[in-house]
Amino acid sequence: NMGTLTIGNTLQNNNFNNFCSGTQPGEPVPAAFAIDQTQWFTFTTGANIGSSATIEALNDPLNNGDQIDLQIALYTSSNNTCSGAFTEIESDYFTPPFGEEMDVECLQPNTTYWVQVDGSGLNTEGFFGLRIADDGIARATNDDICSAINLGTMALGGTWTDNNMNSFCATIQAGEPNSPGCIYAIDQTIWVQF
């Protein structure tokens, strides 16, 4: 368990290895690579989580002298425990230089995630570290109609400016209106009112 990830913080440990590891029967195989000698990690997101995170497997960060070509995958579980059915969120593997980095968007708050770390057939076992970092960018708080930001009463000739809004992780509500005159479909809406 790497701990709880909240907005702007980082979880990291540089002292892992996969010597003598294998795979277990029924272990999920990610879309991006075959598995050989896996290690598993969990982290939980807090109620306040940013719009994206970076998961990085670090090749021999303490210079112990045994390189590993890393592959990583991220999963959720149907019952939020290790006995549930796993769903792959994302997986990543690129050929050397041995470390691996994966950016994931819009992790769900208060959710447990599983990280699968494996060595490729190129260099299957060795020392590694794991770093999970939140980007610190707040997701949209005015995603739903009833969460619209109130701009207040506009005076004659008045203006209002907010340069800190974003639509990161915004969604479309069920039944959300879409103007019939719009030539574009709605994708990630945010709402304001005045």
PDB file of C-alpha atoms in Angstrom:
ATOM      1  CA  ASN A   1       0.000   0.000   0.000  1.00  0.00           C
ATOM      2  CA  MET A   2       1.618   3.234  -1.193  1.00  0.00           C
ATOM      3  CA  GLY A   3      -0.843   5.413   0.764  1.00  0.00           C
ATOM      4  CA  THR A   4      -3.442   8.051  -0.070  1.00  0.00           C
ATOM      5  CA  LEU A   5      -3.007  10.333  -3.071  1.00  0.00           C
ATOM      6  CA  THR A   6      -4.509  13.807  -2.714  1.00  0.00           C
ATOM      7  CA  ILE A   7      -4.263  16.901  -4.871  1.00  0.00           C
ATOM      8  CA  GLY A   8      -0.677  18.040  -5.376  1.00  0.00           C
ATOM      9  CA  ASN A   9       1.067  15.296  -3.385  1.00  0.00           C
ATOM     10  CA  THR A  10       3.433  12.475  -4.344  1.00  0.00           C
ATOM     11  CA  LEU A  11       3.743   8.887  -3.115  1.00  0.00           C
ATOM     12  CA  GLN A  12       7.171   7.353  -3.665  1.00  0.00           C
ATOM     13  CA  ASN A  13       9.356   4.444  -2.578  1.00  0.00           C
ATOM     14  CA  ASN A  14      12.638   3.636  -4.347  1.00  0.00           C
ATOM     15  CA  ASN A  15      13.426   0.327  -2.650  1.00  0.00           C
ATOM     16  CA  PHE A  16      11.631  -2.473  -4.533  1.00  0.00           C
ATOM     17  CA  ASN A  17      12.715  -5.489  -6.580  1.00  0.00           C
ATOM     18  CA  ASN A  18      11.005  -8.360  -8.365  1.00  0.00           C
ATOM     19  CA  PHE A  19      13.588 -11.106  -7.760  1.00  0.00           C
ATOM     20  CA  CYS A  20      11.933 -14.555  -7.546  1.00  0.00           C
ATOM     21  CA  SER A  21       8.552 -13.057  -8.488  1.00  0.00           C
ATOM     22  CA  GLY A  22       6.209 -14.817 -10.859  1.00  0.00           C
ATOM     23  CA  THR A  23       2.616 -14.467 -11.937  1.00  0.00           C
ATOM     24  CA  GLN A  24      -0.447 -15.924 -10.258  1.00  0.00           C
ATOM     25  CA  PRO A  25      -3.198 -17.943 -11.969  1.00  0.00           C
ATOM     26  CA  GLY A  26      -5.857 -15.597 -13.344  1.00  0.00           C
ATOM     27  CA  GLU A  27      -3.670 -12.512 -12.932  1.00  0.00           C
ATOM     28  CA  PRO A  28      -4.806  -9.808 -15.369  1.00  0.00           C
ATOM     29  CA  VAL A  29      -2.667  -9.377 -18.466  1.00  0.00           C
ATOM     30  CA  PRO A  30      -2.666  -5.765 -19.662  1.00  0.00           C
ATOM     31  CA  ALA A  31      -3.239  -4.691 -23.245  1.00  0.00           C
ATOM     32  CA  ALA A  32       0.247  -3.206 -23.691  1.00  0.00           C
ATOM     33  CA  PHE A  33       2.476  -6.145 -22.684  1.00  0.00           C
ATOM     34  CA  ALA A  34       2.809  -9.786 -21.612  1.00  0.00           C
ATOM     35  CA  ILE A  35       3.609 -10.450 -17.928  1.00  0.00           C
ATOM     36  CA  ASP A  36       6.610 -12.331 -16.520  1.00  0.00           C
ATOM     37  CA  GLN A  37       7.558 -11.349 -12.943  1.00  0.00           C
ATOM     38  CA  THR A  38       4.981  -8.979 -11.510  1.00  0.00           C
ATOM     39  CA  GLN A  39       4.785  -6.968  -8.315  1.00  0.00           C
ATOM     40  CA  TRP A  40       1.543  -5.318  -7.122  1.00  0.00           C
ATOM     41  CA  PHE A  41       0.909  -2.024  -5.350  1.00  0.00           C
ATOM     42  CA  THR A  42      -2.191  -0.153  -4.236  1.00  0.00           C
ATOM     43  CA  PHE A  43      -2.981   3.458  -3.552  1.00  0.00           C
ATOM     44  CA  THR A  44      -6.204   5.186  -2.638  1.00  0.00           C
ATOM     45  CA  THR A  45      -7.325   8.571  -3.849  1.00  0.00           C
ATOM     46  CA  GLY A  46      -8.617  11.077  -1.336  1.00  0.00           C
ATOM     47  CA  ALA A  47     -11.805  13.096  -1.621  1.00  0.00           C
ATOM     48  CA  ASN A  48      -9.789  15.972  -3.114  1.00  0.00           C
ATOM     49  CA  ILE A  49      -7.893  14.687  -6.153  1.00  0.00           C
ATOM     50  CA  GLY A  50      -6.451  16.621  -9.087  1.00  0.00           C
ATOM     51  CA  SER A  51      -7.265  16.309 -12.763  1.00  0.00           C
ATOM     52  CA  SER A  52      -4.433  13.916 -13.663  1.00  0.00           C
ATOM     53  CA  ALA A  53      -1.618  11.879 -12.163  1.00  0.00           C
ATOM     54  CA  THR A  54       1.692  10.454 -13.325  1.00  0.00           C
ATOM     55  CA  ILE A  55       2.695   6.909 -12.398  1.00  0.00           C
ATOM     56  CA  GLU A  56       6.369   6.260 -12.889  1.00  0.00           C
ATOM     57  CA  ALA A  57       8.362   3.043 -12.467  1.00  0.00           C
ATOM     58  CA  LEU A  58      12.001   3.995 -11.894  1.00  0.00           C
ATOM     59  CA  ASN A  59      14.829   1.725 -13.040  1.00  0.00           C
ATOM     60  CA  ASP A  60      17.285   0.998 -10.169  1.00  0.00           C
ATOM     61  CA  PRO A  61      16.952   4.491  -8.601  1.00  0.00           C
ATOM     62  CA  LEU A  62      19.302   3.628  -5.701  1.00  0.00           C
ATOM     63  CA  ASN A  63      22.023   2.347  -8.081  1.00  0.00           C
ATOM     64  CA  ASN A  64      22.039  -1.152  -6.579  1.00  0.00           C
ATOM     65  CA  GLY A  65      23.499  -2.420  -9.850  1.00  0.00           C
ATOM     66  CA  ASP A  66      20.728  -4.533 -11.363  1.00  0.00           C
ATOM     67  CA  GLN A  67      18.824  -2.867 -14.206  1.00  0.00           C
ATOM     68  CA  ILE A  68      15.234  -3.771 -15.130  1.00  0.00           C
ATOM     69  CA  ASP A  69      13.179  -2.893 -18.212  1.00  0.00           C
ATOM     70  CA  LEU A  70       9.890  -1.821 -16.625  1.00  0.00           C
ATOM     71  CA  GLN A  71       6.256  -2.121 -17.708  1.00  0.00           C
ATOM     72  CA  ILE A  72       3.273  -0.762 -15.740  1.00  0.00           C
ATOM     73  CA  ALA A  73      -0.508  -1.111 -15.695  1.00  0.00           C
ATOM     74  CA  LEU A  74      -3.270   0.506 -13.630  1.00  0.00           C
ATOM     75  CA  TYR A  75      -6.507  -1.219 -12.552  1.00  0.00           C
ATOM     76  CA  THR A  76      -9.653  -0.793 -10.497  1.00  0.00           C
ATOM     77  CA  SER A  77     -11.619  -3.590  -8.870  1.00  0.00           C
ATOM     78  CA  SER A  78     -15.365  -4.258  -9.097  1.00  0.00           C
ATOM     79  CA  ASN A  79     -15.667  -4.462  -5.298  1.00  0.00           C
ATOM     80  CA  ASN A  80     -12.720  -2.196  -4.348  1.00  0.00           C
ATOM     81  CA  THR A  81     -10.782  -5.219  -2.991  1.00  0.00           C
ATOM     82  CA  CYS A  82      -8.253  -7.628  -4.493  1.00  0.00           C
ATOM     83  CA  SER A  83     -10.943 -10.318  -4.865  1.00  0.00           C
ATOM     84  CA  GLY A  84     -13.037  -8.280  -7.336  1.00  0.00           C
ATOM     85  CA  ALA A  85     -12.945  -8.348 -11.116  1.00  0.00           C
ATOM     86  CA  PHE A  86     -10.165  -6.086 -12.349  1.00  0.00           C
ATOM     87  CA  THR A  87     -10.679  -3.459 -15.040  1.00  0.00           C
ATOM     88  CA  GLU A  88      -7.635  -2.054 -16.795  1.00  0.00           C
ATOM     89  CA  ILE A  89      -7.534   1.739 -16.773  1.00  0.00           C
ATOM     90  CA  GLU A  90      -4.306   2.065 -18.729  1.00  0.00           C
ATOM     91  CA  SER A  91      -1.055   0.202 -19.394  1.00  0.00           C
ATOM     92  CA  ASP A  92       2.250   1.353 -20.790  1.00  0.00           C
ATOM     93  CA  TYR A  93       5.417  -0.136 -22.167  1.00  0.00           C
ATOM     94  CA  PHE A  94       7.976   1.447 -24.438  1.00  0.00           C
ATOM     95  CA  THR A  95      11.335  -0.024 -25.311  1.00  0.00           C
ATOM     96  CA  PRO A  96      14.342   1.056 -23.193  1.00  0.00           C
ATOM     97  CA  PRO A  97      15.711   3.259 -21.512  1.00  0.00           C
ATOM     98  CA  PHE A  98      14.239   0.868 -18.924  1.00  0.00           C
ATOM     99  CA  GLY A  99      12.097   3.280 -16.827  1.00  0.00           C
ATOM    100  CA  GLU A 100       8.399   3.685 -17.570  1.00  0.00           C
ATOM    101  CA  GLU A 101       5.990   6.612 -17.153  1.00  0.00           C
ATOM    102  CA  MET A 102       2.222   6.721 -17.594  1.00  0.00           C
ATOM    103  CA  ASP A 103      -0.106   9.743 -17.352  1.00  0.00           C
ATOM    104  CA  VAL A 104      -3.680   9.035 -16.293  1.00  0.00           C
ATOM    105  CA  GLU A 105      -6.519  11.538 -16.305  1.00  0.00           C
ATOM    106  CA  CYS A 106      -9.471  11.951 -13.973  1.00  0.00           C
ATOM    107  CA  LEU A 107      -8.867   9.341 -11.295  1.00  0.00           C
ATOM    108  CA  GLN A 108     -12.005   8.941  -9.220  1.00  0.00           C
ATOM    109  CA  PRO A 109     -11.997  10.274  -5.639  1.00  0.00           C
ATOM    110  CA  ASN A 110     -12.104   7.832  -2.694  1.00  0.00           C
ATOM    111  CA  THR A 111     -11.142   4.883  -4.890  1.00  0.00           C
ATOM    112  CA  THR A 112      -8.508   2.158  -4.487  1.00  0.00           C
ATOM    113  CA  TYR A 113      -6.291   1.565  -7.525  1.00  0.00           C
ATOM    114  CA  TRP A 114      -3.897  -1.308  -8.221  1.00  0.00           C
ATOM    115  CA  VAL A 115      -0.567  -0.836 -10.025  1.00  0.00           C
ATOM    116  CA  GLN A 116       1.015  -3.855 -11.712  1.00  0.00           C
ATOM    117  CA  VAL A 117       4.783  -3.533 -12.261  1.00  0.00           C
ATOM    118  CA  ASP A 118       6.612  -6.063 -14.411  1.00  0.00           C
ATOM    119  CA  GLY A 119       9.975  -6.529 -16.069  1.00  0.00           C
ATOM    120  CA  SER A 120       9.945  -7.104 -19.821  1.00  0.00           C
ATOM    121  CA  GLY A 121      11.553 -10.084 -21.531  1.00  0.00           C
ATOM    122  CA  LEU A 122      14.435  -7.743 -22.443  1.00  0.00           C
ATOM    123  CA  ASN A 123      15.539  -7.473 -18.782  1.00  0.00           C
ATOM    124  CA  THR A 124      13.000  -9.206 -16.566  1.00  0.00           C
ATOM    125  CA  GLU A 125      14.196  -8.675 -12.998  1.00  0.00           C
ATOM    126  CA  GLY A 126      15.989  -6.039 -10.987  1.00  0.00           C
ATOM    127  CA  PHE A 127      15.608  -3.117  -8.593  1.00  0.00           C
ATOM    128  CA  PHE A 128      13.027  -0.409  -9.108  1.00  0.00           C
ATOM    129  CA  GLY A 129      11.134   2.443  -7.491  1.00  0.00           C
ATOM    130  CA  LEU A 130       7.545   3.580  -7.839  1.00  0.00           C
ATOM    131  CA  ARG A 131       6.392   7.202  -7.908  1.00  0.00           C
ATOM    132  CA  ILE A 132       2.737   8.306  -8.078  1.00  0.00           C
ATOM    133  CA  ALA A 133       2.279  12.086  -8.362  1.00  0.00           C
ATOM    134  CA  ASP A 134      -0.882  14.179  -8.584  1.00  0.00           C
ATOM    135  CA  ASP A 135      -0.621  17.164 -10.963  1.00  0.00           C
ATOM    136  CA  GLY A 136      -2.074  19.625  -8.436  1.00  0.00           C
ATOM    137  CA  ILE A 137      -4.547  21.056 -10.957  1.00  0.00           C
ATOM    138  CA  ALA A 138      -8.057  21.174  -9.520  1.00  0.00           C
ATOM    139  CA  ARG A 139     -10.807  19.617 -11.575  1.00  0.00           C
ATOM    140  CA  ALA A 140     -13.881  21.564 -12.565  1.00  0.00           C
ATOM    141  CA  THR A 141     -16.238  22.152  -9.626  1.00  0.00           C
ATOM    142  CA  ASN A 142     -19.091  23.474 -11.762  1.00  0.00           C
ATOM    143  CA  ASP A 143     -19.584  20.337 -13.846  1.00  0.00           C
ATOM    144  CA  ASP A 144     -23.276  19.888 -13.012  1.00  0.00           C
ATOM    145  CA  ILE A 145     -26.050  22.411 -13.638  1.00  0.00           C
ATOM    146  CA  CYS A 146     -26.853  22.639  -9.919  1.00  0.00           C
ATOM    147  CA  SER A 147     -23.149  23.350  -9.194  1.00  0.00           C
ATOM    148  CA  ALA A 148     -23.029  26.373 -11.533  1.00  0.00           C
ATOM    149  CA  ILE A 149     -20.748  29.178 -10.361  1.00  0.00           C
ATOM    150  CA  ASN A 150     -22.870  32.222  -9.586  1.00  0.00           C
ATOM    151  CA  LEU A 151     -21.418  35.298 -11.266  1.00  0.00           C
ATOM    152  CA  GLY A 152     -23.838  37.575  -9.435  1.00  0.00           C
ATOM    153  CA  THR A 153     -25.864  40.458 -10.808  1.00  0.00           C
ATOM    154  CA  MET A 154     -24.369  42.122 -13.837  1.00  0.00           C
ATOM    155  CA  ALA A 155     -24.554  45.919 -13.855  1.00  0.00           C
ATOM    156  CA  LEU A 156     -25.277  47.835 -17.042  1.00  0.00           C
ATOM    157  CA  GLY A 157     -22.051  47.807 -19.066  1.00  0.00           C
ATOM    158  CA  GLY A 158     -20.375  45.528 -16.480  1.00  0.00           C
ATOM    159  CA  THR A 159     -18.066  42.632 -17.167  1.00  0.00           C
ATOM    160  CA  TRP A 160     -16.941  39.609 -15.229  1.00  0.00           C
ATOM    161  CA  THR A 161     -13.692  37.703 -15.709  1.00  0.00           C
ATOM    162  CA  ASP A 162     -12.345  34.516 -14.126  1.00  0.00           C
ATOM    163  CA  ASN A 163      -9.094  33.220 -15.596  1.00  0.00           C
ATOM    164  CA  ASN A 164      -8.974  30.174 -13.293  1.00  0.00           C
ATOM    165  CA  MET A 165     -11.766  28.042 -14.752  1.00  0.00           C
ATOM    166  CA  ASN A 166     -11.169  24.762 -16.516  1.00  0.00           C
ATOM    167  CA  SER A 167     -13.162  21.815 -17.809  1.00  0.00           C
ATOM    168  CA  PHE A 168     -10.765  19.111 -16.594  1.00  0.00           C
ATOM    169  CA  CYS A 169     -12.672  15.901 -15.778  1.00  0.00           C
ATOM    170  CA  ALA A 170     -16.012  17.541 -16.582  1.00  0.00           C
ATOM    171  CA  THR A 171     -18.758  15.278 -17.888  1.00  0.00           C
ATOM    172  CA  ILE A 172     -22.232  15.511 -19.397  1.00  0.00           C
ATOM    173  CA  GLN A 173     -25.153  14.983 -17.040  1.00  0.00           C
ATOM    174  CA  ALA A 174     -27.994  12.674 -18.005  1.00  0.00           C
ATOM    175  CA  GLY A 175     -30.579  14.833 -19.756  1.00  0.00           C
ATOM    176  CA  GLU A 176     -28.256  17.840 -19.990  1.00  0.00           C
ATOM    177  CA  PRO A 177     -29.626  20.312 -22.535  1.00  0.00           C
ATOM    178  CA  ASN A 178     -27.875  20.831 -25.838  1.00  0.00           C
ATOM    179  CA  SER A 179     -29.053  23.781 -27.903  1.00  0.00           C
ATOM    180  CA  PRO A 180     -30.660  22.586 -31.134  1.00  0.00           C
ATOM    181  CA  GLY A 181     -28.891  25.421 -32.961  1.00  0.00           C
ATOM    182  CA  CYS A 182     -25.434  24.152 -31.891  1.00  0.00           C
ATOM    183  CA  ILE A 183     -23.359  22.718 -34.701  1.00  0.00           C
ATOM    184  CA  TYR A 184     -21.145  20.849 -32.203  1.00  0.00           C
ATOM    185  CA  ALA A 185     -22.099  18.101 -29.745  1.00  0.00           C
ATOM    186  CA  ILE A 186     -21.394  18.731 -26.071  1.00  0.00           C
ATOM    187  CA  ASP A 187     -18.495  16.820 -24.493  1.00  0.00           C
ATOM    188  CA  GLN A 188     -17.200  18.241 -21.198  1.00  0.00           C
ATOM    189  CA  THR A 189     -19.529  20.966 -20.002  1.00  0.00           C
ATOM    190  CA  ILE A 190     -19.188  23.381 -17.123  1.00  0.00           C
ATOM    191  CA  TRP A 191     -21.868  25.801 -15.932  1.00  0.00           C
ATOM    192  CA  VAL A 192     -22.081  29.401 -14.747  1.00  0.00           C
ATOM    193  CA  GLN A 193     -25.107  31.506 -13.879  1.00  0.00           C
ATOM    194  CA  PHE A 194     -25.772  35.240 -13.563  1.00  0.00           C
TER     195      PHE A 194
END
